[in-house]
Amino acid sequence: MRLRVGLVLLALVIAVSALSPILGVPVVGTFLGRDADFAIMALQMLSAAWAEGVFWPRWLMDTNYGLGGTTYYSYPPLAHWVAAAVAQVTGLGPAPTLGLTTGLWRLLAVATAFLWLQRHVPAGPALAGAAFGALLPYAAVVDPWLRFAYSETAAIALLPLLLLALDRLAAGRRAQGIAGAALAYGALAITNLPVCCLAAHLGPLYAWGLDGRRGLLRCLLAGGLGAALAAAFVLPAVGLLRHANSASLFNDSWTENLMFFSRLDGKLLVIWGATLLAVGLGLGLLRDAASWPRLRLPGLLRALAVLLLGSLALTCVVTLPFWLTLPQLTAVEHPWRSNALLGTAVAGIAALACAARPRPRALLAAGLAMALLPPAFLAGVVALGHPVWPKFLPAEQRLDFARSYSGAYSWEHVPAEAAAAGWVGITAGHPDPWARPPLPTGAEQIPGGFRLPRAAAPVILPQFYFPAWQAWDLLGPLPLRPTLEGFLELVPDRPASDITIKILPTPWERAGWGVSALAACGLLLLRLPGLRRRDLPLPSGTGGKWAGPPAR
């Protein structure tokens, strides 16, 4: 019975996930896909960089209407790398690639949750819990349709691997399990920083639930090592923050998104409704999974209960003091992003409840009801939306729409000098976004920069200034500076010829790669003694494989 429930729920997840590649990437303006255009254009430019042989183009020359931007200095690249690889294999354009890859991430979330939960319960309940979590409205409606939060969808698929790693960390002795947890945290950091930040706060609570103070301290250590492992991305992002408009992310925009504190609007109604539904289901299933005395003992049940309540607390006004005092939380911007961890907690609780109930019909009924929400939401938007809004465009039209839409070029990725010159806002009081300096006579654009035949006087180039730009000729380096409008200007201190101007690695990037390499070597040394120990005992209280329903 439990296996049949799991298979039915899995079939529902597959059907719902198939909506993404079938209907494509949603269009901004229909209450759908707020971040879709950014994802499309970023993937288009990343794929173009791959064609030029550049795997990690920190600076994108074609963003911001061709004036360049700091996109992959401050935006984690892993989810976009996966999409670019899918585009390479399939030959699809950016819009259909994102639709397909979004569906694949959602299926991967089921697979990773199954791997995590199978450690604790048999295959049937593990599959049922994993699929149930993927049907929750935040993962099935809010991220893929309302927001089109592509990288967050990818992070949700990786979160169960973090919890699996924390399970093993709590089970291990000495350094056992630390390398796996650090690797999971590092992968989250280069996938989606807000989810990683929330996991850095909530992961130790989960580890405490598993193994008390010891588990919490080991999780904090693993998180620090994970940050070091991701230093190739994190260190330049932090070190160059003052040169990027991303510095203004540390603001009070979270006050517009905190449950029971912010003013309610249509978007928040959907998101908060998804949050409360997930919490209600989680608490109801938790009652089926365990009795109160069992919840007080260290182990998976307590860990999931703490993760559920901690995730809920971060979305609402009860954690207002933390949002007021912790700058790393203000950078998350949207408190409801903790739904990513909340949904993972509900998936685990659902698996335990399914294992405890010989005939889990309530779980199946709830899953069937949730599977109807995405098509109902989409049908409502299409039927009730403004008649002149586009709904679902063919691939080429979708790309053209994104290319000409201001929302495709994130204000967060405008360099600081250009932001100060007014290039962030596209309004009547700011420069025309299409009015850019012409390419100087005789100059040519090359991958990641320009070539000039000669220069004896200052030359302005059609790119924003950023400290990563460097210029040189056969005699050595040449000075660069920002103009008052924020553009890149070559200021030769001598007559120069055969000049190259390119984006090159900064000292922050070189330091980041060094730290990542040292962290990887250290983790490998930690892991080597454990390669011979394949079977590690679970911590007291997790119960190992399912041994029957708890005593009531």
Coordinates of C-alpha atoms in Angstrom, one line a residue:
M1 CA 0.0 0.0 0.0
R2 CA 2.7 2.5 1.0
L3 CA 4.7 1.7 -2.2
R4 CA 1.6 2.3 -4.3
V5 CA 1.0 5.6 -2.6
G6 CA 4.6 6.6 -3.4
L7 CA 4.2 5.6 -7.0
V8 CA 1.0 7.5 -7.4
L9 CA 2.5 10.6 -5.9
L10 CA 5.6 10.3 -8.1
A11 CA 3.3 10.1 -11.2
L12 CA 1.7 13.3 -10.1
V13 CA 5.0 15.0 -9.6
I14 CA 6.1 13.9 -13.1
A15 CA 2.8 15.2 -14.6
V16 CA 3.1 18.6 -12.8
S17 CA 6.8 19.0 -13.6
A18 CA 6.0 18.3 -17.3
L19 CA 4.1 21.6 -17.4
S20 CA 7.4 23.5 -17.4
P21 CA 8.8 22.1 -20.7
I22 CA 5.4 21.9 -22.3
L23 CA 4.2 25.4 -21.6
G24 CA 7.6 27.0 -21.6
V25 CA 9.0 29.8 -19.5
P26 CA 6.2 32.2 -18.3
V27 CA 6.0 35.8 -19.4
V28 CA 6.4 38.7 -17.0
G29 CA 3.1 40.7 -16.7
T30 CA 0.7 37.8 -16.3
F31 CA 1.4 37.3 -12.6
L32 CA 3.9 34.8 -13.8
G33 CA 7.7 34.5 -14.0
R34 CA 9.0 37.7 -12.3
D35 CA 12.6 36.6 -12.8
A36 CA 12.2 34.7 -16.0
D37 CA 13.7 37.2 -18.3
F38 CA 16.8 37.6 -16.3
A39 CA 17.3 33.8 -16.4
I40 CA 16.7 33.6 -20.2
M41 CA 19.2 36.4 -21.0
A42 CA 21.8 35.1 -18.5
L43 CA 21.7 31.7 -20.0
Q44 CA 21.9 33.1 -23.5
M45 CA 25.0 35.0 -22.6
L46 CA 26.6 32.1 -20.7
S47 CA 26.0 29.8 -23.6
A48 CA 27.7 32.4 -25.9
A49 CA 30.7 32.5 -23.6
W50 CA 31.0 28.8 -23.6
A51 CA 31.0 28.9 -27.4
E52 CA 34.0 31.3 -27.1
G53 CA 35.8 28.9 -24.7
V54 CA 35.0 30.8 -21.4
F55 CA 33.5 28.4 -18.9
W56 CA 32.9 31.0 -16.1
P57 CA 32.5 34.5 -17.5
R58 CA 32.3 36.6 -14.4
W59 CA 31.5 39.7 -16.4
L60 CA 28.8 39.6 -19.1
M61 CA 29.5 42.1 -21.9
D62 CA 26.1 41.9 -23.5
T63 CA 24.0 42.5 -20.4
N64 CA 22.5 45.9 -19.4
Y65 CA 21.7 46.6 -23.1
G66 CA 25.3 45.7 -24.2
L67 CA 27.0 47.9 -21.6
G68 CA 28.2 44.9 -19.5
G69 CA 27.6 43.9 -15.9
T70 CA 28.9 41.9 -12.9
T71 CA 26.4 39.1 -13.2
Y72 CA 28.6 36.1 -12.3
Y73 CA 30.7 38.0 -9.8
S74 CA 27.7 38.1 -7.5
Y75 CA 25.3 35.5 -8.9
P76 CA 26.0 31.8 -8.2
P77 CA 26.7 30.0 -11.5
L78 CA 26.0 26.3 -10.8
A79 CA 22.3 26.1 -11.8
H80 CA 23.1 28.1 -15.0
W81 CA 26.0 25.8 -15.8
V82 CA 23.6 22.9 -15.7
A83 CA 21.2 24.7 -18.0
A84 CA 24.0 25.6 -20.4
A85 CA 25.1 21.9 -20.5
V86 CA 21.5 20.9 -21.3
A87 CA 21.4 23.5 -24.1
Q88 CA 24.7 22.1 -25.5
V89 CA 23.4 18.5 -25.4
T90 CA 19.9 19.2 -26.8
G91 CA 20.6 22.1 -29.1
L92 CA 17.6 24.0 -27.6
G93 CA 17.5 27.8 -27.2
P94 CA 17.5 29.4 -23.8
A95 CA 13.8 29.6 -23.2
P96 CA 13.0 25.9 -24.0
T97 CA 16.2 24.8 -22.2
L98 CA 15.1 26.6 -19.0
G99 CA 11.6 25.0 -19.2
L100 CA 13.1 21.6 -19.6
T101 CA 15.8 22.1 -17.0
T102 CA 13.3 23.4 -14.5
G103 CA 11.3 20.2 -14.8
L104 CA 14.4 18.1 -14.4
W105 CA 15.4 20.0 -11.2
R106 CA 12.0 19.3 -9.8
L107 CA 12.4 15.6 -10.5
L108 CA 15.9 15.6 -9.1
A109 CA 14.4 17.0 -5.9
V110 CA 12.3 13.8 -5.6
A111 CA 15.4 11.7 -6.2
T112 CA 17.6 13.4 -3.6
A113 CA 14.9 13.4 -1.0
F114 CA 14.4 9.7 -1.6
L115 CA 18.1 9.1 -1.1
W116 CA 17.9 11.0 2.2
L117 CA 14.7 9.5 3.5
Q118 CA 15.6 5.9 2.5
R119 CA 18.3 6.1 5.2
H120 CA 15.4 6.2 7.8
V121 CA 12.4 4.4 6.3
P122 CA 11.7 1.7 3.6
A123 CA 11.5 2.6 0.0
G124 CA 7.7 3.0 -0.2
P125 CA 7.4 5.7 2.5
A126 CA 10.6 7.3 1.4
L127 CA 9.2 7.7 -2.1
A128 CA 5.9 8.9 -0.8
G129 CA 7.5 11.6 1.4
A130 CA 9.9 12.8 -1.3
A131 CA 7.1 13.1 -3.9
F132 CA 4.7 14.8 -1.4
G133 CA 7.3 17.4 -0.7
A134 CA 7.7 18.2 -4.4
L135 CA 3.9 18.7 -4.7
L136 CA 3.8 21.4 -2.0
P137 CA 2.6 24.7 -3.5
Y138 CA 5.8 26.7 -2.9
A139 CA 7.9 24.1 -4.9
A140 CA 5.1 23.4 -7.5
V141 CA 3.5 26.9 -8.0
V142 CA 5.5 29.8 -6.4
D143 CA 9.0 29.0 -7.6
P144 CA 8.4 27.6 -11.1
W145 CA 5.5 29.9 -12.1
L146 CA 4.8 32.9 -9.9
R147 CA 8.4 33.8 -9.6
F148 CA 10.3 31.5 -12.0
A149 CA 13.0 31.3 -9.3
Y150 CA 15.3 29.0 -11.4
S151 CA 18.3 28.8 -9.2
E152 CA 16.2 28.5 -6.0
T153 CA 14.4 25.5 -7.7
A154 CA 17.9 24.0 -8.2
A155 CA 18.8 24.7 -4.6
I156 CA 15.6 22.9 -3.3
A157 CA 16.8 19.8 -5.2
L158 CA 20.2 20.0 -3.4
L159 CA 18.8 20.6 0.1
P160 CA 18.0 16.9 0.9
L161 CA 21.7 16.1 0.2
L162 CA 22.6 18.6 2.9
L163 CA 20.3 16.9 5.4
L164 CA 21.6 13.5 4.3
A165 CA 25.2 14.8 4.9
L166 CA 24.1 16.2 8.3
D167 CA 22.7 12.8 9.2
R168 CA 26.0 11.2 8.4
L169 CA 27.9 13.9 10.2
A170 CA 25.9 13.3 13.4
A171 CA 26.5 9.6 13.0
G172 CA 30.2 9.9 12.6
R173 CA 33.0 10.1 15.1
R174 CA 35.8 12.7 15.1
A175 CA 36.1 14.1 11.5
Q176 CA 33.7 11.6 9.9
G177 CA 30.9 13.2 7.9
I178 CA 32.4 16.7 8.0
A179 CA 33.7 16.5 4.4
G180 CA 30.3 15.5 3.0
A181 CA 28.4 18.3 4.9
A182 CA 31.0 20.9 3.8
L183 CA 30.6 19.8 0.2
A184 CA 26.8 20.1 0.5
Y185 CA 27.1 23.6 1.9
G186 CA 29.6 24.6 -0.8
A187 CA 27.3 23.3 -3.5
L188 CA 24.4 25.4 -2.1
A189 CA 26.6 28.5 -1.9
I190 CA 27.4 28.3 -5.7
T191 CA 23.8 27.5 -6.5
N192 CA 21.7 30.0 -4.5
L193 CA 23.1 32.3 -1.8
P194 CA 19.8 33.2 -0.1
V195 CA 18.9 29.5 0.4
C196 CA 22.5 28.8 1.5
C197 CA 22.3 31.6 4.0
L198 CA 19.0 30.3 5.4
A199 CA 20.5 26.7 5.5
A200 CA 23.5 28.1 7.4
H201 CA 21.1 29.3 10.1
L202 CA 18.6 26.3 10.1
G203 CA 21.0 23.5 9.4
P204 CA 22.6 23.7 12.8
L205 CA 19.1 23.5 14.4
Y206 CA 18.5 20.3 12.4
A207 CA 21.9 18.9 13.5
W208 CA 21.0 19.8 17.1
G209 CA 17.8 17.9 16.8
L210 CA 19.7 14.9 15.6
D211 CA 22.6 14.9 18.1
G212 CA 22.3 17.8 20.5
R213 CA 25.1 20.2 21.1
R214 CA 27.7 18.0 19.5
G215 CA 25.8 17.9 16.2
L216 CA 25.3 21.6 16.2
L217 CA 29.0 22.4 16.7
R218 CA 30.0 19.9 14.0
C219 CA 27.5 21.4 11.6
L220 CA 28.9 24.9 12.3
L221 CA 32.4 23.6 11.5
A222 CA 31.2 21.9 8.3
G223 CA 29.5 25.1 7.3
G224 CA 32.6 27.1 7.7
L225 CA 34.6 24.6 5.6
G226 CA 31.9 24.7 3.0
A227 CA 32.2 28.5 2.8
A228 CA 36.0 28.0 2.3
L229 CA 35.3 25.4 -0.4
A230 CA 33.1 27.9 -2.3
A231 CA 35.6 30.7 -1.8
A232 CA 36.3 30.8 -5.5
F233 CA 32.9 32.4 -5.8
V234 CA 32.3 33.8 -2.3
L235 CA 35.5 35.7 -1.9
P236 CA 35.3 37.8 -5.1
A237 CA 31.6 38.4 -4.5
V238 CA 32.4 39.8 -1.0
G239 CA 35.7 41.5 -1.8
L240 CA 34.3 43.3 -4.9
L241 CA 31.0 44.2 -3.3
R242 CA 31.9 47.9 -2.9
H243 CA 32.4 48.1 -6.7
A244 CA 29.0 46.5 -7.4
N245 CA 25.5 47.8 -7.0
S246 CA 24.8 44.5 -5.1
A247 CA 26.0 46.4 -2.0
S248 CA 22.6 47.9 -1.8
L249 CA 21.1 44.5 -1.2
F250 CA 21.7 45.1 2.5
N251 CA 18.6 47.1 2.9
D252 CA 15.2 46.9 4.5
S253 CA 13.2 45.3 1.6
W254 CA 12.6 42.3 3.9
T255 CA 10.0 44.5 5.7
E256 CA 7.8 44.1 2.7
N257 CA 7.8 40.3 2.9
L258 CA 7.6 39.3 6.5
M259 CA 4.5 37.4 7.4
F260 CA 2.1 39.2 9.8
F261 CA 4.2 42.3 9.6
S262 CA 4.1 43.4 5.9
R263 CA 1.1 44.7 4.0
L264 CA -0.7 41.9 2.1
D265 CA -0.9 42.0 -1.7
G266 CA -1.8 39.5 -4.4
K267 CA 1.6 37.9 -4.6
L268 CA 2.1 37.6 -0.9
L269 CA -1.4 36.1 -0.6
V270 CA -0.3 33.2 -2.8
I271 CA 3.1 32.8 -1.1
W272 CA 1.9 33.1 2.5
G273 CA -1.0 30.8 1.7
A274 CA 1.5 28.2 0.4
T275 CA 3.5 28.6 3.6
L276 CA 0.6 28.1 6.0
L277 CA -0.7 25.1 4.0
A278 CA 2.7 23.5 4.2
V279 CA 3.0 24.2 7.9
G280 CA -0.5 22.8 8.6
L281 CA 0.2 19.6 6.6
G282 CA 3.5 19.2 8.4
L283 CA 2.1 19.6 11.9
G284 CA -0.8 17.2 11.1
L285 CA 1.6 14.6 9.7
L286 CA 3.9 15.1 12.6
R287 CA 1.1 14.1 15.0
D288 CA 0.7 10.9 12.9
A289 CA 4.4 10.2 12.9
A290 CA 5.3 10.4 16.6
S291 CA 4.1 11.0 20.2
W292 CA 5.3 13.9 22.3
P293 CA 7.8 11.9 24.4
R294 CA 9.5 10.7 21.2
L295 CA 9.8 14.2 19.9
R296 CA 11.8 15.2 22.9
L297 CA 14.5 12.6 22.2
P298 CA 17.5 13.3 19.9
G299 CA 16.9 11.9 16.5
L300 CA 15.2 12.5 13.1
L301 CA 11.7 13.3 14.5
R302 CA 13.0 16.1 16.7
A303 CA 15.3 17.4 14.0
L304 CA 12.4 17.6 11.5
A305 CA 10.1 19.3 14.0
V306 CA 12.8 21.9 14.8
L307 CA 13.5 22.5 11.1
L308 CA 9.8 22.9 10.4
L309 CA 9.2 25.4 13.2
G310 CA 12.5 27.2 12.6
S311 CA 11.6 27.7 8.9
L312 CA 8.2 29.0 9.8
A313 CA 9.6 31.4 12.4
L314 CA 12.0 32.9 9.8
T315 CA 9.0 33.7 7.5
C316 CA 7.0 35.7 10.1
V317 CA 7.1 38.4 12.6
V318 CA 8.3 36.3 15.6
T319 CA 11.9 36.6 14.3
L320 CA 11.7 40.4 13.7
P321 CA 14.6 41.0 16.1
F322 CA 16.9 38.8 13.9
W323 CA 15.8 40.5 10.8
L324 CA 16.6 43.9 12.4
T325 CA 20.0 42.9 13.7
L326 CA 21.6 40.3 11.3
P327 CA 22.8 41.8 8.0
Q328 CA 23.2 38.4 6.4
L329 CA 19.4 37.9 6.8
T330 CA 18.7 41.3 5.2
A331 CA 20.6 40.2 2.1
V332 CA 18.2 37.3 1.8
E333 CA 15.5 40.0 1.1
H334 CA 12.5 37.7 1.2
P335 CA 11.8 35.9 4.5
W336 CA 9.5 33.5 2.7
R337 CA 12.5 31.9 1.0
S338 CA 12.8 29.7 4.1
N339 CA 9.9 27.8 2.5
A340 CA 12.7 25.9 0.7
L341 CA 13.7 24.3 4.0
L342 CA 10.2 24.1 5.3
G343 CA 9.1 22.0 2.4
T344 CA 12.0 19.7 2.8
A345 CA 11.1 19.2 6.5
V346 CA 7.5 18.4 5.5
A347 CA 8.8 15.8 3.0
G348 CA 10.6 14.1 5.8
I349 CA 7.7 14.2 8.2
A350 CA 5.4 12.8 5.5
A351 CA 7.7 9.9 5.0
L352 CA 7.7 9.0 8.7
A353 CA 3.9 9.4 8.9
C354 CA 3.5 7.2 5.8
A355 CA 5.7 4.5 7.5
A356 CA 3.7 4.8 10.7
R357 CA 0.3 4.4 9.0
P358 CA -0.5 1.0 7.4
R359 CA -2.9 2.7 5.0
P360 CA -1.8 6.3 4.4
R361 CA -4.9 7.4 2.5
A362 CA -4.8 11.0 4.0
L363 CA -1.4 11.5 2.5
L364 CA -2.5 10.4 -0.9
A365 CA -5.6 12.6 -0.8
A366 CA -3.6 15.6 0.2
G367 CA -1.1 14.9 -2.6
L368 CA -3.9 14.6 -5.2
A369 CA -5.4 17.9 -4.0
M370 CA -2.0 19.7 -4.2
A371 CA -1.4 18.3 -7.7
L372 CA -4.5 20.2 -8.9
L373 CA -3.1 23.6 -7.7
P374 CA -0.6 24.3 -10.5
P375 CA -2.9 23.7 -13.4
A376 CA -5.7 25.6 -11.6
F377 CA -3.4 28.5 -10.9
L378 CA -2.2 28.7 -14.5
A379 CA -5.8 28.4 -15.8
G380 CA -6.9 31.2 -13.6
V381 CA -4.1 33.5 -14.6
V382 CA -4.7 32.8 -18.3
A383 CA -8.5 33.2 -18.0
L384 CA -8.5 36.2 -15.7
G385 CA -5.4 38.0 -16.8
H386 CA -5.4 41.2 -18.9
P387 CA -6.4 40.4 -22.4
V388 CA -3.5 42.2 -24.1
W389 CA -0.8 40.4 -21.9
P390 CA 1.1 37.7 -23.7
K391 CA 0.6 34.3 -22.1
F392 CA 3.0 31.5 -23.4
L393 CA 5.2 32.6 -26.3
P394 CA 7.1 30.4 -28.8
A395 CA 10.8 30.1 -28.1
E396 CA 12.1 32.8 -30.5
Q397 CA 9.4 35.3 -29.5
R398 CA 10.1 34.6 -25.9
L399 CA 13.8 35.3 -26.4
D400 CA 13.1 38.6 -28.2
F401 CA 10.6 39.6 -25.5
A402 CA 13.4 39.0 -22.8
R403 CA 16.0 40.8 -24.8
S404 CA 14.0 44.0 -25.0
Y405 CA 12.6 43.9 -21.4
S406 CA 14.4 46.0 -18.7
G407 CA 13.7 43.3 -16.1
A408 CA 16.1 41.0 -17.9
Y409 CA 19.0 43.1 -16.8
S410 CA 19.3 43.0 -13.0
W411 CA 19.9 46.4 -11.3
E412 CA 22.0 44.4 -8.8
H413 CA 24.6 43.7 -11.5
V414 CA 25.2 47.3 -12.5
P415 CA 28.7 48.4 -11.3
A416 CA 28.8 51.0 -8.5
E417 CA 30.2 53.8 -10.7
A418 CA 27.4 53.3 -13.3
A419 CA 24.8 53.0 -10.6
A420 CA 26.0 56.3 -9.2
A421 CA 25.6 57.8 -12.6
G422 CA 21.9 56.8 -12.8
W423 CA 22.0 53.7 -14.9
V424 CA 20.0 51.6 -12.4
G425 CA 16.6 53.2 -13.0
I426 CA 15.2 53.2 -16.5
T427 CA 12.9 56.2 -16.2
A428 CA 12.5 59.6 -17.8
G429 CA 15.0 61.0 -15.2
H430 CA 17.8 58.6 -16.2
P431 CA 19.9 58.1 -19.3
D432 CA 18.4 56.3 -22.3
P433 CA 19.5 52.7 -21.9
W434 CA 20.2 52.4 -25.6
A435 CA 22.4 55.5 -25.7
R436 CA 25.9 54.0 -25.4
P437 CA 29.3 55.2 -26.6
P438 CA 30.1 54.0 -30.1
L439 CA 32.9 51.5 -30.7
P440 CA 36.0 53.7 -31.4
T441 CA 37.3 53.8 -35.0
G442 CA 39.4 50.8 -35.8
A443 CA 38.5 48.9 -32.6
E444 CA 37.1 45.4 -32.6
Q445 CA 35.3 43.4 -29.9
I446 CA 36.9 40.2 -28.9
P447 CA 35.8 37.6 -26.3
G448 CA 35.8 39.4 -23.0
G449 CA 37.2 42.7 -24.3
F450 CA 38.4 44.9 -27.1
R451 CA 41.4 45.5 -29.4
L452 CA 42.5 49.0 -30.5
P453 CA 45.1 49.6 -33.2
R454 CA 46.5 52.7 -31.5
A455 CA 45.7 55.4 -29.0
A456 CA 47.4 58.6 -27.9
A457 CA 44.5 60.3 -26.2
P458 CA 41.7 59.1 -23.9
V459 CA 39.3 56.6 -25.5
I460 CA 35.8 55.7 -24.2
L461 CA 34.6 52.2 -24.8
P462 CA 31.0 50.9 -24.8
Q463 CA 31.2 49.1 -21.5
F464 CA 30.7 50.0 -17.8
Y465 CA 33.8 50.4 -15.8
F466 CA 34.8 47.7 -13.3
P467 CA 38.2 47.1 -11.6
A468 CA 38.6 43.8 -13.4
W469 CA 39.2 45.6 -16.7
Q470 CA 42.9 45.7 -17.7
A471 CA 44.7 47.3 -20.7
W472 CA 48.1 46.7 -22.1
D473 CA 50.2 46.9 -25.3
L474 CA 53.7 45.4 -26.1
L475 CA 55.4 47.9 -23.8
G476 CA 53.3 47.1 -20.7
P477 CA 50.1 48.0 -18.9
L478 CA 48.0 51.1 -19.7
P479 CA 45.7 53.0 -17.2
L480 CA 41.9 52.8 -17.2
R481 CA 39.4 54.9 -15.3
P482 CA 35.6 55.4 -15.1
T483 CA 34.0 58.4 -16.8
L484 CA 31.4 60.6 -15.1
E485 CA 28.7 58.5 -16.8
G486 CA 30.3 55.2 -15.5
F487 CA 31.8 54.1 -18.8
L488 CA 35.2 52.5 -19.3
E489 CA 37.9 54.9 -20.5
L490 CA 41.4 54.2 -21.6
V491 CA 43.8 57.0 -20.6
P492 CA 47.1 56.2 -22.3
D493 CA 50.1 57.8 -20.5
R494 CA 52.1 57.4 -23.8
P495 CA 51.4 56.7 -27.4
A496 CA 50.3 53.1 -27.6
S497 CA 49.6 50.6 -30.4
D498 CA 48.1 47.1 -30.7
I499 CA 46.2 47.6 -27.4
T500 CA 44.3 44.8 -25.7
I501 CA 41.6 45.7 -23.1
K502 CA 40.0 42.7 -21.3
I503 CA 38.3 41.5 -18.2
L504 CA 41.0 39.5 -16.3
P505 CA 40.9 37.8 -12.9
T506 CA 41.3 40.1 -10.0
P507 CA 43.4 39.4 -6.9
W508 CA 40.1 38.5 -5.1
E509 CA 39.5 35.7 -7.7
R510 CA 43.0 34.4 -7.4
A511 CA 42.8 34.4 -3.6
G512 CA 39.4 32.7 -3.8
W513 CA 40.7 29.9 -6.0
G514 CA 43.6 29.5 -3.6
V515 CA 41.3 29.2 -0.6
S516 CA 39.1 26.7 -2.4
A517 CA 42.0 24.6 -3.4
L518 CA 43.4 24.5 0.2
A519 CA 39.9 23.7 1.5
A520 CA 39.5 20.9 -1.0
C521 CA 42.9 19.4 -0.1
G522 CA 42.0 19.6 3.6
L523 CA 38.7 17.9 3.2
L524 CA 40.3 15.2 1.1
L525 CA 42.7 14.6 3.9
L526 CA 39.8 14.4 6.4
R527 CA 38.0 12.0 4.1
L528 CA 40.8 9.6 3.3
P529 CA 40.8 7.8 6.7
G530 CA 37.1 7.3 6.4
L531 CA 37.2 5.6 2.9
R532 CA 37.7 2.3 4.6
R533 CA 34.7 2.8 7.0
R534 CA 31.7 2.3 4.8
D535 CA 29.2 1.5 7.4
L536 CA 28.7 4.2 10.1
P537 CA 26.2 3.8 12.9
L538 CA 23.4 6.2 13.1
P539 CA 23.3 8.5 16.1
S540 CA 21.1 7.5 19.0
G541 CA 17.5 8.4 18.4
T542 CA 17.4 8.3 14.6
G543 CA 16.3 4.7 14.7
G544 CA 18.2 3.6 11.7
K545 CA 16.0 1.8 9.1
W546 CA 12.3 1.8 10.0
A547 CA 11.5 -0.7 12.7
G548 CA 7.7 -0.1 13.0
P549 CA 5.5 2.7 14.2
P550 CA 6.4 4.5 17.4
A551 CA 4.7 3.6 20.6
R552 CA 1.8 5.8 21.6

